Amino acid sequence: MTLGIDLVSPVGDKLDWECQELKAKFPRTKEDIPKVPKPQECLLLIDGEVVKSSQKPTNVQSPFVTQDHPDEHIVIGRFEMASEQQAMQALEAAERAYMYGRGVWAKMSMDERCKRMESFAADLERKTDDIAELLMWEIGKTAKDARSEVTRTVTYIRTAINEAKALVESESRWQEEKGIVCQIRHLPVGVVLASSPFNYPLNEAYTTFIPALLMGNSVIVRAPRNGATPHFPTLELFAKHFPRGTIQVLTGSGREIMGALVGTGRIDAVAFIGTASSAKGLLKGAPNPHRLRVMYEGEAKDAAILLPDADVSVAVDSCVSGMTSFNGQRCTAIKMIWVHQSQAEAFISQLANKIDSLVPGMPWDESVKITPLCEDTKPGYIRELITDALAKGAHIVNRTGGRCYRTLCTLSILAPVNKHMKVWSEEQFGPVTPVAIYSDLQEPIDWVSQSEYGLQCALFGYDEALLGRLVDALAYHVGRININAPDQRGPDVFPFTGRGNSALGILNATEALNFFSVPTMVAAKTDDERSVGALKALNGGDKCSVLFGAN
């Protein structure tokens, strides 16, 4: 073992991908399953009407199987891909609703838009239990985490409403500079296309299209293949609270449906959350890339770096939280750990013990932390990463590591990893975490600096000189640095962004309102009294909705 550290695998570096202990965590038969939610029928929202897709339906499968039928997933509904024709119908409806900025929603006052949005949020909150149940059953979130996603989404809507009101208030004044008097208003960009990922299908979608709606845009939302069912109970709410055609909700392939829409050249802004390769494929078909606004959130390979004076218990607790939330299927999950050689043995031992204490099982069990994966290909990919790392010198250092049964995989800690392993640079987005051991602080600095990703990192330690060196080096390569705390997205008023393939644009309530709007000024020369008089008459009268309330 390098660096004088002796790591021994408690499982002998053996994989058990037919683990009987994990098999026993699944229900024995269908009769042992708690009440399955009412089967969901795939529905679309087009031009204010809830409709079915015209495509051939397929089953919506949960990640759960039974012990007596391990190859048959529990079905919770039917899913249809929206056709390209329906996508074009949605686009035409959005354009009619926007009407070049003359539509009802675009011209509506911010106060009225906020009232509509507040009513929508209240109705959405009443559906918390129904939506949370679908999140749990379709993508395998624990009951607690599923409910948290819905409540956090409602909270985000209300935060965005408050930020929108503050923006309008800040614009309700005259500005005068160098002989020009004006009022500046943020006005909508037009038709916005938004897409969400499977891991936070509700929250991630709403963090893009809610600000877009508040600013007066018309919106087309593409629900993901995995994670579509939680959107279905919301369609009637959109139809109830917003003018016809203001928001459309489609299902379908991102590349096919979104690609067709972007290819028309009639989309003004895109908010895409997914992989860099998917974003590249989507945007290369845009006939007018120079005028297409793009907000993008992609992959990440967030690192935790432990300094020699790190409090190991603090670092362990933070890393466990960052590694295991939704099985590590988060962009802000800690996906690489760097530990100084002086702390390595103590840290790895405590980390392994903590991970091994987590309970795997079904998400409706309140004691469970590790749940089944909703992507059929993910267990095979996790196995591939582990096998590759073992062949190149790493060890499985936790007792419960290296185990899987169908969709339920325990979290495996691999140490020490090196640059020859796939897990060194690839984003695993699942239950496996590599640990690298360093002697020179320049090693983790170079790793972060040279990574194609740059979302966040977490630093553990208290030495001012070493922390200062890390912050000064890494601040130019990631969007957020957390000191003795795990990576996270919120609070939602703070900037959420990154560098490289991790992000383009800023996802938070305040910045998203700005992104989905154009600051537009109406101005006159201060020495032209008639023009200034006309400008202020527009502001004080009822003939103009853009100018208002300045004093």
Coordinates of N, CA, C and O in Angstrom, one line a residue, residues 358-503:
L358 N -26.0 2.5 7.9 CA -27.2 2.9 7.1 C -28.0 1.7 6.7 O -27.5 0.7 6.2
V359 N -29.3 1.9 6.8 CA -30.2 0.7 6.5 C -30.7 0.8 5.0 O -31.3 1.8 4.6
P360 N -30.4 -0.3 4.3 CA -31.0 -0.3 2.9 C -32.4 -1.0 2.9 O -32.7 -1.8 3.8
G361 N -33.2 -0.6 2.0 CA -34.5 -1.3 1.9 C -35.5 -0.5 1.1 O -35.1 0.3 0.2
M362 N -36.8 -0.6 1.4 CA -37.8 0.0 0.6 C -38.1 1.4 1.2 O -38.1 1.6 2.4
P363 N -38.4 2.4 0.3 CA -38.5 3.8 0.8 C -39.7 4.1 1.7 O -39.7 5.1 2.4
W364 N -40.7 3.2 1.8 CA -41.8 3.5 2.7 C -41.5 3.1 4.1 O -42.2 3.4 5.0
D365 N -40.3 2.4 4.3 CA -39.8 2.1 5.7 C -39.1 3.3 6.2 O -38.1 3.7 5.6
E366 N -39.5 3.9 7.3 CA -39.0 5.2 7.8 C -37.5 5.0 8.3 O -36.8 6.0 8.3
S367 N -37.1 3.8 8.6 CA -35.7 3.6 9.0 C -34.7 3.5 7.9 O -33.5 3.5 8.0
V368 N -35.2 3.4 6.6 CA -34.3 3.1 5.5 C -33.7 4.4 4.9 O -34.3 5.5 4.9
K369 N -32.4 4.3 4.6 CA -31.7 5.4 4.0 C -31.2 5.1 2.6 O -31.2 6.0 1.7
I370 N -30.9 3.8 2.3 CA -30.5 3.4 0.9 C -31.6 2.7 0.2 O -32.2 1.7 0.7
T371 N -32.1 3.3 -0.9 CA -33.2 2.8 -1.6 C -32.9 2.3 -3.0 O -31.8 2.5 -3.5
P372 N -33.8 1.5 -3.7 CA -33.6 1.0 -5.0 C -33.4 2.2 -6.0 O -33.9 3.3 -5.9
L373 N -32.5 1.9 -7.0 CA -32.2 2.8 -8.1 C -33.3 2.7 -9.2 O -33.7 1.6 -9.6
C374 N -33.7 3.9 -9.7 CA -34.7 3.9 -10.7 C -34.2 3.7 -12.2 O -35.0 3.5 -13.1
E375 N -32.9 3.8 -12.4 CA -32.4 3.6 -13.7 C -31.9 2.1 -13.9 O -31.1 1.7 -13.1
D376 N -32.5 1.4 -14.8 CA -32.2 0.0 -15.0 C -30.7 -0.3 -15.3 O -30.2 -1.3 -14.9
T377 N -30.0 0.7 -15.9 CA -28.6 0.5 -16.3 C -27.6 0.8 -15.2 O -26.5 0.5 -15.3
K378 N -28.1 1.5 -14.1 CA -27.2 2.1 -13.1 C -26.5 1.0 -12.3 O -25.3 1.1 -12.1
P379 N -27.2 -0.1 -11.8 CA -26.4 -1.1 -11.1 C -25.3 -1.7 -11.9 O -24.2 -2.0 -11.3
G380 N -25.5 -1.9 -13.2 CA -24.4 -2.5 -14.0 C -23.2 -1.5 -14.1 O -22.1 -1.9 -14.1
Y381 N -23.6 -0.2 -14.2 CA -22.5 0.8 -14.3 C -21.7 0.9 -13.0 O -20.5 1.0 -13.0
I382 N -22.4 0.8 -11.9 CA -21.7 0.9 -10.6 C -20.8 -0.3 -10.5 O -19.6 -0.2 -10.0
R383 N -21.3 -1.5 -10.9 CA -20.4 -2.7 -10.8 C -19.2 -2.5 -11.7 O -18.0 -2.9 -11.3
E384 N -19.3 -1.9 -12.9 CA -18.2 -1.7 -13.8 C -17.2 -0.8 -13.1 O -16.0 -1.0 -13.2
L385 N -17.6 0.3 -12.5 CA -16.7 1.2 -11.8 C -15.9 0.5 -10.7 O -14.7 0.7 -10.5
I386 N -16.6 -0.3 -9.9 CA -16.0 -1.0 -8.8 C -14.9 -2.0 -9.3 O -13.8 -2.0 -8.9
T387 N -15.4 -2.8 -10.3 CA -14.5 -3.8 -10.9 C -13.2 -3.2 -11.5 O -12.1 -3.7 -11.3
D388 N -13.4 -2.1 -12.2 CA -12.2 -1.4 -12.7 C -11.3 -0.8 -11.7 O -10.1 -1.0 -11.8
A389 N -11.9 -0.3 -10.6 CA -11.0 0.3 -9.5 C -10.3 -0.8 -8.8 O -9.1 -0.7 -8.5
L390 N -10.9 -2.0 -8.6 CA -10.3 -3.1 -7.9 C -9.1 -3.6 -8.7 O -8.0 -4.0 -8.2
A391 N -9.3 -3.7 -10.0 CA -8.2 -4.2 -10.9 C -7.0 -3.3 -10.9 O -5.9 -3.7 -11.3
K392 N -7.2 -2.0 -10.5 CA -6.1 -1.1 -10.6 C -5.6 -0.6 -9.2 O -5.0 0.5 -9.1
G393 N -5.9 -1.4 -8.2 CA -5.3 -1.1 -6.9 C -6.1 -0.6 -5.8 O -5.7 -0.5 -4.7
A394 N -7.4 -0.4 -6.0 CA -8.3 0.1 -4.9 C -8.9 -1.1 -4.2 O -8.8 -2.2 -4.6
H395 N -9.4 -0.8 -3.0 CA -10.1 -1.8 -2.2 C -11.5 -1.3 -1.8 O -11.7 -0.1 -1.7
I396 N -12.4 -2.2 -1.6 CA -13.7 -1.9 -1.0 C -13.4 -1.9 0.5 O -13.1 -2.9 1.1
V397 N -13.5 -0.7 1.1 CA -13.1 -0.6 2.5 C -14.2 -0.6 3.6 O -14.0 -0.4 4.7
N398 N -15.5 -0.8 3.1 CA -16.6 -0.9 4.1 C -17.2 -2.3 4.0 O -17.3 -2.9 2.9
R399 N -17.7 -2.7 5.1 CA -18.2 -4.1 5.3 C -19.4 -4.4 4.4 O -19.6 -5.5 3.9
T400 N -20.3 -3.4 4.2 CA -21.5 -3.6 3.4 C -21.2 -3.2 1.9 O -22.2 -3.3 1.1
G401 N -20.0 -2.9 1.5 CA -19.8 -2.5 0.2 C -19.8 -3.7 -0.8 O -19.6 -4.8 -0.4
G402 N -19.9 -3.4 -2.1 CA -19.8 -4.4 -3.1 C -21.1 -5.3 -3.2 O -21.0 -6.4 -3.8
R403 N -22.2 -4.8 -2.7 CA -23.4 -5.7 -2.7 C -24.5 -5.1 -3.5 O -24.7 -3.8 -3.5
C404 N -25.3 -5.9 -4.2 CA -26.4 -5.4 -5.0 C -27.4 -6.6 -5.2 O -27.0 -7.8 -5.3
Y405 N -28.6 -6.3 -5.3 CA -29.6 -7.2 -5.8 C -30.7 -6.5 -6.6 O -31.4 -5.6 -6.1
R406 N -30.7 -6.8 -7.9 CA -31.5 -6.1 -8.8 C -31.3 -4.5 -8.8 O -30.3 -4.1 -9.2
T407 N -32.2 -3.8 -8.2 CA -32.1 -2.3 -8.2 C -31.5 -1.8 -6.9 O -31.3 -0.6 -6.8
L408 N -31.4 -2.6 -5.9 CA -30.9 -2.2 -4.6 C -29.4 -2.5 -4.4 O -29.0 -3.6 -4.3
C409 N -28.6 -1.4 -4.4 CA -27.2 -1.5 -4.2 C -26.7 -0.8 -3.0 O -27.2 0.4 -2.7
T410 N -25.9 -1.4 -2.2 CA -25.3 -0.7 -1.0 C -24.3 0.3 -1.5 O -23.8 0.3 -2.7
L411 N -23.9 1.3 -0.7 CA -22.9 2.2 -1.0 C -21.5 1.6 -0.8 O -21.2 1.2 0.3
S412 N -20.7 1.7 -1.8 CA -19.3 1.1 -1.7 C -18.3 2.3 -1.7 O -18.4 3.2 -2.5
I413 N -17.4 2.2 -0.7 CA -16.3 3.1 -0.6 C -15.0 2.5 -1.1 O -14.6 1.4 -0.7
L414 N -14.4 3.2 -2.1 CA -13.2 2.6 -2.8 C -12.0 3.5 -2.4 O -12.0 4.7 -2.5
A415 N -10.9 2.8 -1.9 CA -9.7 3.5 -1.5 C -8.5 2.6 -1.6 O -8.7 1.4 -1.4
P416 N -7.4 3.1 -1.9 CA -7.1 4.5 -2.4 C -7.3 4.4 -4.0 O -6.9 3.5 -4.6
V417 N -7.8 5.5 -4.5 CA -8.1 5.5 -6.0 C -6.9 6.3 -6.6 O -6.2 7.1 -6.0
N418 N -6.7 6.1 -7.9 CA -5.7 6.8 -8.7 C -6.2 7.2 -10.1 O -7.3 6.8 -10.4
K419 N -5.4 7.9 -10.8 CA -5.9 8.5 -12.0 C -6.1 7.5 -13.1 O -6.7 7.9 -14.2
H420 N -5.7 6.3 -12.9 CA -6.0 5.2 -14.0 C -7.4 4.6 -13.9 O -7.7 3.9 -14.8
M421 N -8.1 5.0 -12.9 CA -9.4 4.4 -12.7 C -10.5 5.2 -13.3 O -10.4 6.5 -13.2
K422 N -11.6 4.6 -13.8 CA -12.7 5.4 -14.3 C -13.3 6.3 -13.3 O -13.7 7.4 -13.6
V423 N -13.4 5.8 -12.0 CA -14.1 6.5 -11.0 C -13.4 7.8 -10.6 O -13.9 8.6 -9.9
W424 N -12.1 7.9 -11.0 CA -11.3 9.0 -10.7 C -11.9 10.3 -11.4 O -11.9 11.4 -10.8
S425 N -12.4 10.2 -12.6 CA -12.8 11.3 -13.3 C -14.3 11.3 -13.8 O -14.9 12.3 -14.0
E426 N -14.9 10.1 -13.9 CA -16.2 10.0 -14.3 C -17.2 10.3 -13.2 O -17.0 10.0 -12.0
E427 N -18.3 11.0 -13.5 CA -19.3 11.3 -12.5 C -20.2 10.0 -12.3 O -20.9 9.6 -13.2
Q428 N -20.1 9.4 -11.1 CA -20.8 8.1 -10.9 C -22.3 8.3 -10.7 O -23.0 7.4 -11.1
F429 N -22.7 9.4 -10.1 CA -24.2 9.6 -9.9 C -24.9 8.4 -9.4 O -25.9 8.0 -9.8
G430 N -24.3 7.9 -8.3 CA -24.9 6.7 -7.7 C -24.1 6.2 -6.5 O -23.1 6.9 -6.1
P431 N -24.4 5.1 -5.9 CA -23.8 4.7 -4.6 C -22.4 4.0 -4.7 O -22.3 2.9 -4.4
V432 N -21.5 4.8 -5.0 CA -20.1 4.4 -4.9 C -19.3 5.7 -4.8 O -19.5 6.7 -5.5
T433 N -18.3 5.7 -3.8 CA -17.5 6.9 -3.6 C -16.0 6.6 -3.5 O -15.6 5.7 -2.7
P434 N -15.2 7.3 -4.3 CA -13.8 7.1 -4.3 C -13.1 8.0 -3.2 O -13.5 9.1 -3.0
V435 N -12.1 7.4 -2.6 CA -11.3 8.2 -1.7 C -9.8 8.2 -2.1 O -9.2 7.1 -2.3
A436 N -9.2 9.4 -2.3 CA -7.8 9.5 -2.7 C -7.0 10.0 -1.5 O -7.5 10.8 -0.7
I437 N -5.8 9.5 -1.4 CA -5.0 9.9 -0.2 C -3.8 10.7 -0.8 O -3.2 10.3 -1.8
Y438 N -3.6 11.9 -0.2 CA -2.6 12.8 -0.7 C -1.6 13.2 0.4 O -1.9 13.1 1.6
S439 N -0.4 13.6 0.0 CA 0.6 14.1 0.9 C 0.9 15.6 0.6 O 1.3 16.3 1.5
D440 N 0.7 16.0 -0.6 CA 1.0 17.3 -1.1 C -0.4 18.0 -1.5 O -1.1 17.4 -2.3
L441 N -0.7 19.1 -0.8 CA -2.0 19.7 -1.1 C -2.2 20.1 -2.5 O -3.3 20.3 -3.0
Q442 N -1.1 20.2 -3.3 CA -1.2 20.6 -4.7 C -2.0 19.5 -5.5 O -2.6 19.8 -6.5
E443 N -1.9 18.3 -5.0 CA -2.6 17.1 -5.7 C -4.1 17.4 -5.8 O -4.7 17.4 -6.9
P444 N -4.9 17.6 -4.7 CA -6.3 17.9 -4.9 C -6.6 19.2 -5.6 O -7.6 19.3 -6.3
I445 N -5.7 20.2 -5.4 CA -5.9 21.5 -6.1 C -5.8 21.2 -7.6 O -6.7 21.7 -8.4
D446 N -4.8 20.5 -8.1 CA -4.7 20.2 -9.5 C -5.9 19.3 -10.0 O -6.4 19.6 -11.1
W447 N -6.4 18.4 -9.1 CA -7.5 17.6 -9.6 C -8.7 18.4 -9.8 O -9.4 18.3 -10.9
V448 N -9.1 19.3 -8.9 CA -10.2 20.2 -9.1 C -10.0 21.1 -10.2 O -10.9 21.3 -11.1
S449 N -8.8 21.7 -10.3 CA -8.6 22.7 -11.4 C -8.6 22.1 -12.8 O -9.0 22.8 -13.7
Q450 N -8.2 20.8 -12.9 CA -8.2 20.2 -14.2 C -9.4 19.4 -14.6 O -9.6 18.9 -15.7
S451 N -10.4 19.3 -13.6 CA -11.6 18.6 -13.9 C -12.5 19.4 -15.0 O -12.4 20.6 -15.0
E452 N -13.2 18.6 -15.8 CA -14.1 19.2 -16.7 C -15.4 19.8 -16.0 O -16.2 20.5 -16.6
Y453 N -15.5 19.4 -14.7 CA -16.7 19.9 -14.0 C -16.2 21.0 -13.0 O -15.1 21.0 -12.6
G454 N -17.2 21.7 -12.4 CA -16.9 22.7 -11.5 C -18.1 23.3 -10.7 O -18.3 24.5 -10.8
L455 N -18.8 22.4 -10.0 CA -20.0 22.9 -9.3 C -19.6 23.4 -7.9 O -19.6 24.6 -7.7
Q456 N -19.3 22.5 -7.0 CA -18.9 22.9 -5.6 C -17.8 22.1 -5.1 O -17.4 21.1 -5.7
C457 N -17.3 22.4 -3.9 CA -16.4 21.6 -3.2 C -16.5 21.9 -1.7 O -17.0 22.9 -1.3
A458 N -16.1 20.9 -0.9 CA -16.2 21.1 0.6 C -14.9 20.9 1.2 O -14.1 20.0 0.9
L459 N -14.5 21.9 2.0 CA -13.2 21.9 2.6 C -13.3 21.6 4.1 O -14.2 22.3 4.8
F460 N -12.5 20.8 4.7 CA -12.6 20.4 6.1 C -11.2 20.7 6.8 O -10.2 20.2 6.3
G461 N -11.2 21.6 7.7 CA -10.0 22.0 8.4 C -10.2 23.4 8.9 O -11.1 24.1 8.6
Y462 N -9.1 23.9 9.7 CA -9.2 25.2 10.3 C -8.0 26.0 10.2 O -8.0 27.2 10.5
D463 N -6.9 25.4 9.6 CA -5.7 26.1 9.4 C -5.9 27.3 8.4 O -6.2 27.1 7.3
E464 N -5.7 28.5 8.9 CA -6.0 29.7 8.1 C -5.2 29.7 6.8 O -5.7 30.0 5.7
A465 N -3.9 29.4 6.9 CA -3.0 29.4 5.8 C -3.4 28.4 4.7 O -3.5 28.7 3.5
L466 N -3.7 27.2 5.2 CA -4.1 26.1 4.2 C -5.5 26.4 3.6 O -5.7 26.2 2.4
L467 N -6.4 26.8 4.4 CA -7.7 27.1 3.9 C -7.7 28.3 2.9 O -8.3 28.2 1.8
G468 N -6.9 29.3 3.2 CA -6.7 30.4 2.3 C -6.1 30.0 1.0 O -6.5 30.4 -0.1
R469 N -5.1 29.1 1.1 CA -4.5 28.6 -0.2 C -5.6 27.8 -1.0 O -5.6 28.1 -2.3
L470 N -6.4 27.0 -0.4 CA -7.4 26.3 -1.1 C -8.4 27.2 -1.7 O -8.8 27.0 -2.9
V471 N -9.0 28.1 -0.9 CA -10.0 29.0 -1.4 C -9.5 29.8 -2.6 O -10.2 30.0 -3.6
D472 N -8.3 30.4 -2.4 CA -7.7 31.2 -3.5 C -7.5 30.4 -4.8 O -7.7 30.9 -5.9
A473 N -7.2 29.1 -4.6 CA -7.0 28.3 -5.8 C -8.2 27.8 -6.4 O -8.4 27.8 -7.7
L474 N -9.2 27.4 -5.6 CA -10.4 26.7 -6.1 C -11.6 27.6 -6.5 O -12.5 27.2 -7.2
A475 N -11.6 28.8 -6.0 CA -12.7 29.8 -6.2 C -12.8 30.1 -7.7 O -13.9 30.5 -8.2
Y476 N -11.7 29.8 -8.5 CA -11.8 30.1 -9.9 C -12.2 28.9 -10.7 O -12.2 28.9 -12.0
H477 N -12.6 27.8 -10.0 CA -12.9 26.5 -10.7 C -14.2 25.9 -10.3 O -14.7 25.0 -10.9
V478 N -14.8 26.5 -9.2 CA -16.1 26.0 -8.8 C -17.0 27.1 -8.4 O -16.6 28.3 -8.3
G479 N -18.3 26.9 -8.3 CA -19.3 27.9 -8.1 C -19.5 28.2 -6.6 O -20.1 29.3 -6.2
R480 N -19.1 27.3 -5.7 CA -19.4 27.4 -4.3 C -18.4 26.6 -3.5 O -18.1 25.4 -3.9
I481 N -17.8 27.2 -2.5 CA -16.9 26.5 -1.6 C -17.5 26.4 -0.2 O -17.9 27.5 0.4
N482 N -17.7 25.2 0.3 CA -18.3 25.0 1.7 C -17.2 24.7 2.7 O -16.4 23.8 2.4
I483 N -17.2 25.4 3.8 CA -16.2 25.2 4.8 C -16.8 24.4 6.0 O -17.7 24.8 6.6
N484 N -16.3 23.2 6.1 CA -16.7 22.2 7.2 C -18.2 22.0 7.1 O -18.9 21.9 8.1
A485 N -18.7 21.8 5.9 CA -20.1 21.6 5.7 C -20.2 20.9 4.3 O -19.4 21.1 3.4
P486 N -21.3 20.1 4.1 CA -21.4 19.4 2.8 C -21.9 20.3 1.8 O -22.5 21.4 2.0
D487 N -21.8 19.9 0.5 CA -22.3 20.7 -0.6 C -23.8 20.7 -0.6 O -24.4 19.7 -0.2
Q488 N -24.4 21.8 -1.1 CA -25.8 21.9 -1.1 C -26.3 22.9 -2.1 O -25.4 23.7 -2.5
R489 N -27.6 22.9 -2.4 CA -28.1 23.9 -3.4 C -28.5 25.2 -2.7 O -28.2 26.3 -3.2
G490 N -29.3 25.1 -1.7 CA -29.9 26.3 -1.1 C -29.0 27.1 -0.2 O -27.9 26.8 0.0
P491 N -29.6 28.1 0.4 CA -31.0 28.7 0.2 C -31.1 29.2 -1.2 O -30.2 29.6 -1.9
D492 N -32.4 29.2 -1.6 CA -32.7 29.5 -3.0 C -32.6 31.0 -3.4 O -32.8 31.3 -4.6
V493 N -32.2 31.8 -2.5 CA -31.9 33.2 -2.9 C -30.4 33.4 -3.2 O -30.0 34.4 -3.7
F494 N -29.6 32.4 -2.9 CA -28.1 32.4 -3.1 C -27.9 31.9 -4.6 O -28.6 31.1 -5.1
P495 N -26.8 32.4 -5.2 CA -26.5 31.9 -6.6 C -26.2 30.4 -6.6 O -25.5 29.9 -5.7
F496 N -26.8 29.7 -7.5 CA -26.4 28.3 -7.7 C -25.9 28.2 -9.1 O -26.7 28.2 -10.1
T497 N -24.6 28.0 -9.2 CA -24.0 28.0 -10.6 C -22.7 27.2 -10.5 O -22.3 26.7 -9.4
G498 N -22.0 27.1 -11.6 CA -20.7 26.4 -11.6 C -19.9 26.8 -12.9 O -20.3 27.7 -13.6
R499 N -18.9 26.0 -13.1 CA -18.0 26.2 -14.3 C -17.9 25.0 -15.1 O -18.3 23.9 -14.7
G500 N -17.3 25.1 -16.3 CA -17.1 24.0 -17.1 C -18.4 23.4 -17.6 O -19.3 24.0 -17.9
N501 N -18.5 22.0 -17.5 CA -19.7 21.3 -17.9 C -20.7 21.2 -16.8 O -21.7 20.6 -17.0
S502 N -20.5 21.9 -15.7 CA -21.5 21.8 -14.6 C -22.6 22.9 -14.7 O -23.7 22.6 -14.2
A503 N -22.4 24.0 -15.3 CA -23.5 25.0 -15.3 C -23.2 26.1 -16.3 O -22.0 26.4 -16.6

